[in-house]
C-alpha positions as a printed Julia matrix, in Angstrom:
127×3 Matrix{Float64}:
 -46.38  -31.62  -102.59
 -47.13  -29.45  -105.77
 -50.57  -28.45  -104.39
 -48.89  -27.6   -100.91
 -46.11  -25.55  -102.38
 -49.08  -23.53  -104.51
 -50.87  -22.92  -101.64
 -48.25  -21.52   -99.48
 -46.68  -19.43  -102.31
 -50.14  -17.94  -103.45
 -52.09  -17.47   -99.88
 -48.83  -16.35   -98.16
 -48.41  -13.38  -100.25
 -52.22  -12.59  -100.76
 -53.68   -9.9    -98.31
 -57.57   -9.31   -98.4
 -60.09   -9.06   -95.28
 -61.99  -11.99   -97.12
 -59.26  -14.6    -97.36
 -58.0   -16.56   -94.78
 -54.46  -15.48   -93.57
 -51.8   -18.12   -93.68
 -50.0   -18.14   -90.48
 -47.58  -20.83   -91.07
 -46.79  -24.4    -92.34
 -45.01  -27.59   -91.14
 -43.75  -30.57   -93.01
 -43.18  -33.63   -90.91
 -43.15  -37.21   -90.93
 -44.6   -36.89   -94.52
 -47.49  -34.82   -93.48
 -47.91  -31.29   -94.99
 -49.67  -28.98   -92.77
 -50.85  -25.2    -92.93
 -51.93  -23.19   -89.95
 -54.35  -20.44   -90.7
 -56.29  -17.94   -88.39
 -58.92  -19.83   -86.61
 -62.37  -19.17   -87.82
 -64.72  -19.4    -84.91
 -67.89  -20.39   -86.52
 -66.16  -23.04   -89.01
 -66.82  -23.71   -92.66
 -70.03  -23.01   -94.44
 -70.39  -26.73   -95.14
 -71.46  -27.46   -91.74
 -74.22  -24.84   -92.03
 -75.58  -26.51   -95.4
 -78.44  -28.49   -93.74
 -80.65  -27.49   -90.74
 -78.14  -24.62   -89.41
 -78.19  -22.87   -92.83
 -81.97  -22.71   -92.52
 -81.42  -20.38   -89.36
 -79.51  -17.94   -91.44
 -81.57  -15.17   -92.82
 -81.33  -13.85   -96.27
 -79.14  -10.72   -94.95
 -76.76  -13.09   -93.49
 -76.3   -15.38   -96.52
 -76.03  -12.3    -98.63
 -73.18  -11.12   -96.51
 -71.23  -14.16   -96.62
 -72.04  -14.31  -100.48
 -70.76  -10.76  -100.89
 -67.43  -11.39   -98.87
 -66.8   -14.21  -101.3
 -67.64  -12.29  -104.22
 -65.17   -9.29  -102.81
 -62.25  -11.9   -102.43
 -62.88  -13.21  -105.63
 -62.7    -9.87  -107.31
 -59.32   -9.26  -105.34
 -57.96  -12.54  -106.79
 -59.21  -12.0   -110.35
 -58.68   -8.29  -110.68
 -56.82   -6.59  -108.08
 -53.77   -8.5   -106.97
 -50.53   -8.35  -109.14
 -51.36  -11.61  -110.82
 -54.37  -13.25  -111.58
 -55.28  -16.09  -109.29
 -57.71  -18.93  -110.26
 -58.77  -20.76  -107.31
 -60.3   -23.95  -108.94
 -61.99  -25.33  -105.76
 -64.72  -23.1   -104.44
 -66.89  -25.04  -102.29
 -68.62  -24.92   -99.09
 -66.11  -26.53   -96.96
 -63.47  -23.99   -98.41
 -65.76  -21.06   -97.28
 -64.63  -20.14   -93.83
 -66.63  -18.26   -91.33
 -65.2   -15.7    -88.79
 -66.74  -14.44   -85.4
 -68.94  -11.76   -87.18
 -70.28  -14.64   -89.88
 -67.96  -12.97   -92.53
 -67.06  -15.2    -95.43
 -63.5   -16.14   -95.83
 -62.12  -17.93   -98.84
 -59.44  -20.76   -97.86
 -57.58  -23.8    -99.31
 -55.49  -22.71  -102.22
 -54.23  -25.99  -102.98
 -55.38  -26.16  -106.54
 -54.87  -22.18  -107.31
 -53.2   -21.12  -110.36
 -51.36  -17.94  -110.92
 -51.4   -16.2   -114.22
 -50.08  -12.75  -115.49
 -53.23  -10.22  -116.21
 -54.05  -10.19  -120.04
 -53.09  -14.06  -120.09
 -56.1   -16.37  -121.33
 -55.79  -19.43  -118.54
 -58.14  -21.66  -120.57
 -60.33  -21.93  -117.35
 -63.05  -24.05  -119.29
 -61.06  -27.15  -118.88
 -62.25  -29.82  -116.04
 -59.63  -30.22  -113.49
 -59.17  -33.94  -112.47
 -58.42  -34.62  -108.9
 -56.19  -37.37  -107.66
 -58.0   -39.9   -105.31
């Protein structure tokens, strides 16, 4: 529940072209669900194997640059510092133009600018 609330609060207020847009949420029968913009090309993890080999370096660089832009926004440009803490291929979503968009803010933490978030600690995930 804590991660769900963190995701709703953080991503609900963030606005950047390389972040997935949160459309809404629902809690029903103990299940917590988030509704995002539909990403036509799914997540990057589905491209890791044979399909990834079909992406040329220009396309790969375009995706990486999009995620880097989103991280710059989260770390430097928004009113707070947002530490995502769960960047992986399944959390990089691809729209219809293969733009990389960062999603899944369940482990994100918010800090004030100038505060040292101690980001070198390992985050333990519950099973």
